[in-house]
């Protein structure tokens, strides 16, 4: 009884997550512009959905197929509307073509080069790693700040460790 309920909640949450782009879609349609809307999340989520769709088809899992077919359809819709309203169509088209090339190459790799007995496990691992890295990608903005944070912590530790004696001001070093 708990498993079907949990599966239903997961299904609803996943579909709701894919539908978050609807607000961007509404904004693009209302303003007839892509200003302040990022394209890369649509593209990476579409690639992710297509990968999981392939996994679902290989496994024969109807739930995985349904969820990712809906997700891929939504992301493709977002991409097409973005492309329609984008003033710079060439870079967007090149990114879409690159995505298609990666998907076709991945399909070829998993169908031709990976042994049938391990194909499902390899594709599942690839999809999992891709999904995790996709959702962790916003953390890349923190990476340039990590050295600054670490050096600041070292400075605080040094100030704490080598505090001036009470009542004694800092004195300049002799020249």
XYZ file of C-alpha atoms in Angstrom:
175
model
C 0.000 0.000 0.000
C 2.817 2.436 0.834
C 4.773 1.727 -2.371
C 2.002 2.764 -4.823
C 1.348 5.937 -2.811
C 5.055 6.787 -2.774
C 5.306 6.093 -6.507
C 2.331 8.398 -7.118
C 3.855 11.187 -5.039
C 7.182 10.823 -6.867
C 5.409 10.868 -10.219
C 3.450 14.011 -9.308
C 6.543 15.771 -7.951
C 8.559 14.950 -11.063
C 5.853 16.177 -13.403
C 5.476 19.350 -11.311
C 9.221 19.911 -11.589
C 9.061 19.600 -15.390
C 6.134 22.016 -15.425
C 8.156 24.765 -13.721
C 9.133 25.955 -17.177
C 5.507 26.863 -17.844
C 6.018 30.210 -16.094
C 8.926 30.937 -18.458
C 6.776 29.812 -21.378
C 3.976 32.144 -20.279
C 6.472 35.019 -19.958
C 7.914 34.360 -23.430
C 4.444 34.269 -24.973
C 3.291 37.405 -23.125
C 6.380 39.511 -23.846
C 7.290 37.881 -27.175
C 10.830 37.941 -25.854
C 13.334 35.624 -24.171
C 14.819 38.381 -22.054
C 15.843 37.196 -18.551
C 15.148 33.553 -19.436
C 17.981 31.054 -19.466
C 18.103 28.536 -22.293
C 20.549 25.986 -20.897
C 18.186 24.515 -18.262
C 15.665 23.639 -20.992
C 18.361 21.985 -23.074
C 19.981 19.972 -20.292
C 16.629 18.860 -18.880
C 15.557 17.750 -22.358
C 18.773 15.725 -22.729
C 18.170 14.255 -19.286
C 14.570 13.327 -20.151
C 15.603 11.757 -23.443
C 18.287 9.702 -21.678
C 15.840 8.447 -19.053
C 13.269 7.815 -21.782
C 15.775 5.522 -23.486
C 16.403 3.805 -20.154
C 12.670 3.352 -19.590
C 12.197 1.887 -23.072
C 15.120 -0.487 -22.600
C 13.787 -1.576 -19.213
C 10.178 -1.641 -20.326
C 9.118 0.554 -17.397
C 5.900 2.366 -18.291
C 6.180 4.906 -15.479
C 9.701 5.964 -16.460
C 8.611 6.133 -20.106
C 5.495 8.214 -19.351
C 7.183 10.700 -17.028
C 10.143 11.299 -19.296
C 8.081 11.425 -22.491
C 5.994 14.189 -20.886
C 9.157 15.904 -19.602
C 10.864 15.696 -23.001
C 7.746 17.024 -24.739
C 7.525 19.986 -22.337
C 11.223 20.790 -22.596
C 11.079 20.546 -26.390
C 8.103 22.934 -26.372
C 10.060 25.380 -24.198
C 13.052 25.085 -26.556
C 10.928 25.699 -29.677
C 9.218 28.763 -28.178
C 12.587 30.062 -26.956
C 14.012 29.575 -30.452
C 11.022 31.330 -32.017
C 11.366 34.444 -29.842
C 15.152 34.490 -29.608
C 16.784 37.336 -31.528
C 19.989 35.270 -31.860
C 18.711 32.067 -33.440
C 22.055 30.733 -34.664
C 23.638 30.031 -31.222
C 20.391 28.476 -29.984
C 20.137 26.261 -33.069
C 23.782 25.219 -32.713
C 23.166 24.201 -29.101
C 20.075 22.220 -30.097
C 22.013 20.497 -32.886
C 24.801 19.708 -30.430
C 22.235 18.183 -28.075
C 20.814 16.077 -30.900
C 24.315 14.956 -31.899
C 25.078 13.949 -28.306
C 21.788 12.061 -27.977
C 22.318 10.237 -31.298
C 25.936 9.446 -30.389
C 24.843 8.187 -26.977
C 22.142 6.058 -28.555
C 24.685 4.610 -30.967
C 27.169 3.961 -28.180
C 24.679 2.185 -25.934
C 23.133 0.182 -28.792
C 26.256 -0.787 -30.731
C 29.200 -0.787 -28.330
C 27.747 -1.759 -24.954
C 27.052 -5.447 -24.411
C 23.356 -6.297 -24.264
C 23.722 -7.941 -20.848
C 25.143 -4.794 -19.222
C 23.421 -2.134 -21.336
C 20.663 -1.399 -18.820
C 23.110 -1.032 -15.921
C 25.477 1.194 -17.917
C 22.686 3.402 -19.211
C 21.172 3.667 -15.733
C 24.539 4.696 -14.293
C 25.029 7.268 -17.052
C 21.527 8.694 -16.523
C 22.037 8.877 -12.756
C 25.398 10.646 -13.045
C 23.977 13.043 -15.642
C 20.962 13.856 -13.458
C 23.090 14.439 -10.366
C 25.541 16.671 -12.214
C 22.678 18.576 -13.844
C 21.102 19.390 -10.485
C 24.463 20.206 -8.909
C 25.493 22.538 -11.755
C 24.200 25.709 -10.029
C 26.802 25.039 -7.342
C 29.474 25.801 -9.952
C 28.859 29.477 -9.161
C 30.248 28.803 -5.677
C 33.549 27.310 -6.925
C 35.305 30.667 -7.549
C 34.318 31.723 -4.022
C 35.703 28.658 -2.260
C 39.360 29.868 -2.301
C 38.238 33.232 -0.902
C 36.238 31.537 1.836
C 39.154 29.268 2.737
C 41.700 32.094 2.877
C 39.300 34.179 4.989
C 38.912 31.297 7.430
C 42.706 31.009 7.676
C 42.939 34.753 8.350
C 40.287 34.542 11.087
C 42.134 31.635 12.641
C 45.434 33.577 12.551
C 43.793 36.641 14.117
C 42.326 34.433 16.834
C 45.552 32.539 17.422
C 47.886 35.544 17.458
C 45.723 38.146 19.145
C 47.498 41.264 20.423
C 47.822 41.439 24.155
C 45.108 43.477 25.860
C 45.953 47.154 25.984
C 48.827 46.800 23.482
C 48.173 48.331 20.108
C 49.667 46.834 16.982
C 53.146 48.132 16.384
C 54.650 48.518 12.950
C 57.416 46.165 11.950
C 60.913 47.643 11.948
C 62.115 48.669 8.526
